Short mmCIF file of C-alpha atoms in Angstrom, two decimals:
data_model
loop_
_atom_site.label_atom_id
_atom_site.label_comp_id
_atom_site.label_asym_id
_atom_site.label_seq_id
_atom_site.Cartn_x
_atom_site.Cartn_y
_atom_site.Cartn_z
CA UNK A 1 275.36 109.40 140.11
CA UNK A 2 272.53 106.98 140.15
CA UNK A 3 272.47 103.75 137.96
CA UNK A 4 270.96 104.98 134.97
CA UNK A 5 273.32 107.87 134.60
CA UNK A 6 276.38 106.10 135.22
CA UNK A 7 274.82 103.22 132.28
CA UNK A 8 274.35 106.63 129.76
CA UNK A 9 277.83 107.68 130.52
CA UNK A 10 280.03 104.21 130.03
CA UNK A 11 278.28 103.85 127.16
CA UNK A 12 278.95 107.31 125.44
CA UNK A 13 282.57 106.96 126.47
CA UNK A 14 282.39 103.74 124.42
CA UNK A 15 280.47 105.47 121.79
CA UNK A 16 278.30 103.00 121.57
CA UNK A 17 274.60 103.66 120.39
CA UNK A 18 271.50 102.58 122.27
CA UNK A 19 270.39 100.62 119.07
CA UNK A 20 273.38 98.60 119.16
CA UNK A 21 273.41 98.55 122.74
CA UNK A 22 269.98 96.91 122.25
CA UNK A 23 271.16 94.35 119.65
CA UNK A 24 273.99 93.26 121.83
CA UNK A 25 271.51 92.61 124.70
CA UNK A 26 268.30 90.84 122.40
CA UNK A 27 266.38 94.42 123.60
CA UNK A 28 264.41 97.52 121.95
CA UNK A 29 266.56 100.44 121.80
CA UNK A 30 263.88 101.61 123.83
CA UNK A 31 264.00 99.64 126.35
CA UNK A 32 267.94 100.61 126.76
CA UNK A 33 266.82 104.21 127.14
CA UNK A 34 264.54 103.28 130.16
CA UNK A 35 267.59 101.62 131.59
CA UNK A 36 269.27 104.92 130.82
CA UNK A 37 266.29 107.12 132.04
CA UNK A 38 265.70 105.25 135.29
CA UNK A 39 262.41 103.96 134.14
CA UNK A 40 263.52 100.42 134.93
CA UNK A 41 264.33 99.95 138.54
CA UNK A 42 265.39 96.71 138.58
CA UNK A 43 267.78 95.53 136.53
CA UNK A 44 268.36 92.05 136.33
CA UNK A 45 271.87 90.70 137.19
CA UNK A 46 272.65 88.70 133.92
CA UNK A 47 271.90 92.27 132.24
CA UNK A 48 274.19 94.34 134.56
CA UNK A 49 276.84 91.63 133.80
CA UNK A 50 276.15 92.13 129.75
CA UNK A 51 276.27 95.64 130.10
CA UNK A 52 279.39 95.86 132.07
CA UNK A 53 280.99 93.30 129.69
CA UNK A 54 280.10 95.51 127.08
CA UNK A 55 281.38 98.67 128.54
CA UNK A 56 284.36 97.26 129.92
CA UNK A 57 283.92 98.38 133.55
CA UNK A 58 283.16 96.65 136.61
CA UNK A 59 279.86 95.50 137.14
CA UNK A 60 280.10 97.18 140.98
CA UNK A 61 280.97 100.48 139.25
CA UNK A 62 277.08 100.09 137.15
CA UNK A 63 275.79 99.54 140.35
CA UNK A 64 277.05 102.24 141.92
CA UNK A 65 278.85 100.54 144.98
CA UNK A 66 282.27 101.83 143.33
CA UNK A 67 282.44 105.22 143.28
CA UNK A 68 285.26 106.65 141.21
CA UNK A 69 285.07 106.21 137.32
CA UNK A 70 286.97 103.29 135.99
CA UNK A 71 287.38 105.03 132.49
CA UNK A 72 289.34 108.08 134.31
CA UNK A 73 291.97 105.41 135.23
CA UNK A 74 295.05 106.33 133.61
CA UNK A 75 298.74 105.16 133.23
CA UNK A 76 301.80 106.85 132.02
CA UNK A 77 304.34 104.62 129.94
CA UNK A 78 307.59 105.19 128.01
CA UNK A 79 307.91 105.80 124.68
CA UNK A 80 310.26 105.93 122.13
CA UNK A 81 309.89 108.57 119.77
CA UNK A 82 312.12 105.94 116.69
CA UNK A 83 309.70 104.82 113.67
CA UNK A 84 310.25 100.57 113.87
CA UNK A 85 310.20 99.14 110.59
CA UNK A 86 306.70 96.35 110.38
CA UNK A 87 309.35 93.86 108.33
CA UNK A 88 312.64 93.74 107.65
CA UNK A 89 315.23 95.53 109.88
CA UNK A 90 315.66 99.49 107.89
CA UNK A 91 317.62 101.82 109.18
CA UNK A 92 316.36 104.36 111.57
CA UNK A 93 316.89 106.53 114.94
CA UNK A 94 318.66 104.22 117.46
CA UNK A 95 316.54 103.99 119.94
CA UNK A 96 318.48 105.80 122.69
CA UNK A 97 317.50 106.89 126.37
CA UNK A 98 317.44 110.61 124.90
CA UNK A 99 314.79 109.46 122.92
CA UNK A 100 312.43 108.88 125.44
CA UNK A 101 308.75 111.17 126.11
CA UNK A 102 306.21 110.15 127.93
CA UNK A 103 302.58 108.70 126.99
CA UNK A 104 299.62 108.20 129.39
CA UNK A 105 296.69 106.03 128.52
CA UNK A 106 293.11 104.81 129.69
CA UNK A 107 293.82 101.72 132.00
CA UNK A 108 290.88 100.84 129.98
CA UNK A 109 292.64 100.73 126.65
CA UNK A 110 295.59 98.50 128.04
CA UNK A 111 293.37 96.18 129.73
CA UNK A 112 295.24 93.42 131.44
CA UNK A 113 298.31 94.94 130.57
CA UNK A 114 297.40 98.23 132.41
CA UNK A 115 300.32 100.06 134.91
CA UNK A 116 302.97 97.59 133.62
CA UNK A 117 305.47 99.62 134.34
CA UNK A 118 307.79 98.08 131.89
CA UNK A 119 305.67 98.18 129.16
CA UNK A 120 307.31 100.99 126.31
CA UNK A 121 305.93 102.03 123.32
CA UNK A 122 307.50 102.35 119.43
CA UNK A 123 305.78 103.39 116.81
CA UNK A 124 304.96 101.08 113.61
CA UNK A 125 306.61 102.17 110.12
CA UNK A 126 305.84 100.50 106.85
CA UNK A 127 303.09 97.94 105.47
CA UNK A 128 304.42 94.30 106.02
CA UNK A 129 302.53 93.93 109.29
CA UNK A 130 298.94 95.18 107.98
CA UNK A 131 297.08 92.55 108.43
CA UNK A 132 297.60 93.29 112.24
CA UNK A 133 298.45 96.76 112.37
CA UNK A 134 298.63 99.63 110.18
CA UNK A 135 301.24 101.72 109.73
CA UNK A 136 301.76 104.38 112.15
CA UNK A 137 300.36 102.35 114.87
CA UNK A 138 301.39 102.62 118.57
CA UNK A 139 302.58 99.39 119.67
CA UNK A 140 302.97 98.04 123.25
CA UNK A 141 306.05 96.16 123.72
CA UNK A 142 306.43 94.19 127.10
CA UNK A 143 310.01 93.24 127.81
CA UNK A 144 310.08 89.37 127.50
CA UNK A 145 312.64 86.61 127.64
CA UNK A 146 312.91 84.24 125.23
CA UNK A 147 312.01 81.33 126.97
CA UNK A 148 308.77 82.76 127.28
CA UNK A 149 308.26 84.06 123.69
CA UNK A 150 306.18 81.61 122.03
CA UNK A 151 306.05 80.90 118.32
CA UNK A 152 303.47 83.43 116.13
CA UNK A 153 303.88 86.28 119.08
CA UNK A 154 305.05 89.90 117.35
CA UNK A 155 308.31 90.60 118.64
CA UNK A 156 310.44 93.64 118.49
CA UNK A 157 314.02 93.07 117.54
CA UNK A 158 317.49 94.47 116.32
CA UNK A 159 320.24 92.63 113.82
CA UNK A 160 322.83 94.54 116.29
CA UNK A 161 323.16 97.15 113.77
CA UNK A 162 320.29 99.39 115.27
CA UNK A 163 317.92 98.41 112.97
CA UNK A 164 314.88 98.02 114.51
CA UNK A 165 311.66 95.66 113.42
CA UNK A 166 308.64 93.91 114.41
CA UNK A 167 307.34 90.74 113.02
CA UNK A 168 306.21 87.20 113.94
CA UNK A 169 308.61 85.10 115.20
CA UNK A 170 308.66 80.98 114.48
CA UNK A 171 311.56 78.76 116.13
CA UNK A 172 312.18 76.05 113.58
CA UNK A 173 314.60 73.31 116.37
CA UNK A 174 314.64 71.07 113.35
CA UNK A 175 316.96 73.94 111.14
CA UNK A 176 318.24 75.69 114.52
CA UNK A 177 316.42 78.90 113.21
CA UNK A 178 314.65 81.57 114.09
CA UNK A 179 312.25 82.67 111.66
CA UNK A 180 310.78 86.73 111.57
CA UNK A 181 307.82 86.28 109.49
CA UNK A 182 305.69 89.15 107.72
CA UNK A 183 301.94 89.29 108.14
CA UNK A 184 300.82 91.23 105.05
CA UNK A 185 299.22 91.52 102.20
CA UNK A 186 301.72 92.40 100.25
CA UNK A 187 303.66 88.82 99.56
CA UNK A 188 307.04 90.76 98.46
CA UNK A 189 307.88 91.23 102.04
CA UNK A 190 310.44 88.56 102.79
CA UNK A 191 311.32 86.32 106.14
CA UNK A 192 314.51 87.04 108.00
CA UNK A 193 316.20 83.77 109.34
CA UNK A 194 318.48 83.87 111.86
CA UNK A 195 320.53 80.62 112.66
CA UNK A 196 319.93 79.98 117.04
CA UNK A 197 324.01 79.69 117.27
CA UNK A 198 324.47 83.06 115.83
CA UNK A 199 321.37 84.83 118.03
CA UNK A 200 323.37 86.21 120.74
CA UNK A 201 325.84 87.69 118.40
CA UNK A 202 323.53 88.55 115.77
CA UNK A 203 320.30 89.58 117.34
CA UNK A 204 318.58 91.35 120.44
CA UNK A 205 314.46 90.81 121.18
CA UNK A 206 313.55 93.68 123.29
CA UNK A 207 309.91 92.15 124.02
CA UNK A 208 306.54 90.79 122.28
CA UNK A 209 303.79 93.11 121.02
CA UNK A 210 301.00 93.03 123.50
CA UNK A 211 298.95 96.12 122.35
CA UNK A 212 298.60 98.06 119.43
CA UNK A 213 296.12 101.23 118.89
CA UNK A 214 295.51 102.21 114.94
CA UNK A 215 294.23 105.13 116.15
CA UNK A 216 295.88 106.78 118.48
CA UNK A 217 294.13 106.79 121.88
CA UNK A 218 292.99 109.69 124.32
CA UNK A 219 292.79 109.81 128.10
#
């Protein structure tokens, strides 16, 4: 596949259009279909780079020095088929080992996070995240410790009742709390303190919310 082909295909797998292609680079739509065509032999570096910023592939991939497609990567994670409330802990499915299925993803969608193979995925239930994520969304939860949560990352977490949520999590040393913050719209959505003595015997953090698709993607 020469240059221009592979350019045509990244960009329809990003459905992205040449006019907006062209925008992003300062160029004609036109001139994005010679690149496309093969009319331009010579593409400048600092445009290869833009393109294969904007594609999210490797510029050696454009240039056709690697060979296999980067967008056919693929990874296969856990997940938990358990609806996790976006607030307040609710009631629902413990999430249980014979809960688990499998989901495989673009490396591509995952970016850095891509074949972490501890990496699970819940999915979102409820409104009091939606500022971030919808409801419904997948979420990508890499197991953490708490030393290196850091205040404002999403979290997913349990009272010890198997209630499961996700929200933002603030550690106030001056109170000795934790703090699980909303981030909605809707300002009836409440915090949920926890005081740091009581954590162990009062609540479990699985991990921090790296990733979350709306939409749910295809390989």
């Amino acid at each position: 596949m020469d240059i221009g082909n592979r350019l045509r295909v990244a960009r329809q797998k990003r459905n992205l259009t040449l006019a907006f292609v062209g925008e992003v680079l300062g160029k004609t739509e036109a001139t994005v279909q010679r690149y496309e065509s093969g009319n331009i032999k010579n593409l400048k570096l600092d445009t290869i780079e833009q393109l294969a910023m904007l594609y999210d592939v490797p510029p050696a991939y454009l240039m056709g020095w690697q060979a296999e497609d980067p967008l056919s990567f693929s990874s296969t994670y856990n997940f938990y088929d358990a609806n996790v409330a976006a607030g307040l802990p609710t009631s629902i499915e413990s999430i249980l080992e014979d809960d688990v299925q499998k989901i495989t993803l673009p490396d591509t969608f995952m970016g850095k996070w891509a074949n972490h193979e501890d990496i699970f995925f819940v999915k979102a239930n409820g409104d009091s995240m939606n500022k971030v994520f919808l409801d419904g969304s997948l979420l990508a939860v890499k197991p953490t410790e708490i030393e290196n949560i850091r205040n404002d990352d999403i979290v997913l977490f349990s009272n010890g009742d198997n209630e499961y949520s996700v929200k933002r999590i603030f550690v106030d040393t001056e109170r000795s709390e934790i703090i699980f913050s909303p981030d909605s719209n809707d300002r009836s959505f409440r915090q949920y303190v926890v005081k740091l003595n009581n954590l162990e015997n009062n609540i479990s953090i699985y991990g921090k919310v790296v990733k979350y698709f709306t939409e749910p993607p295809c390989s």
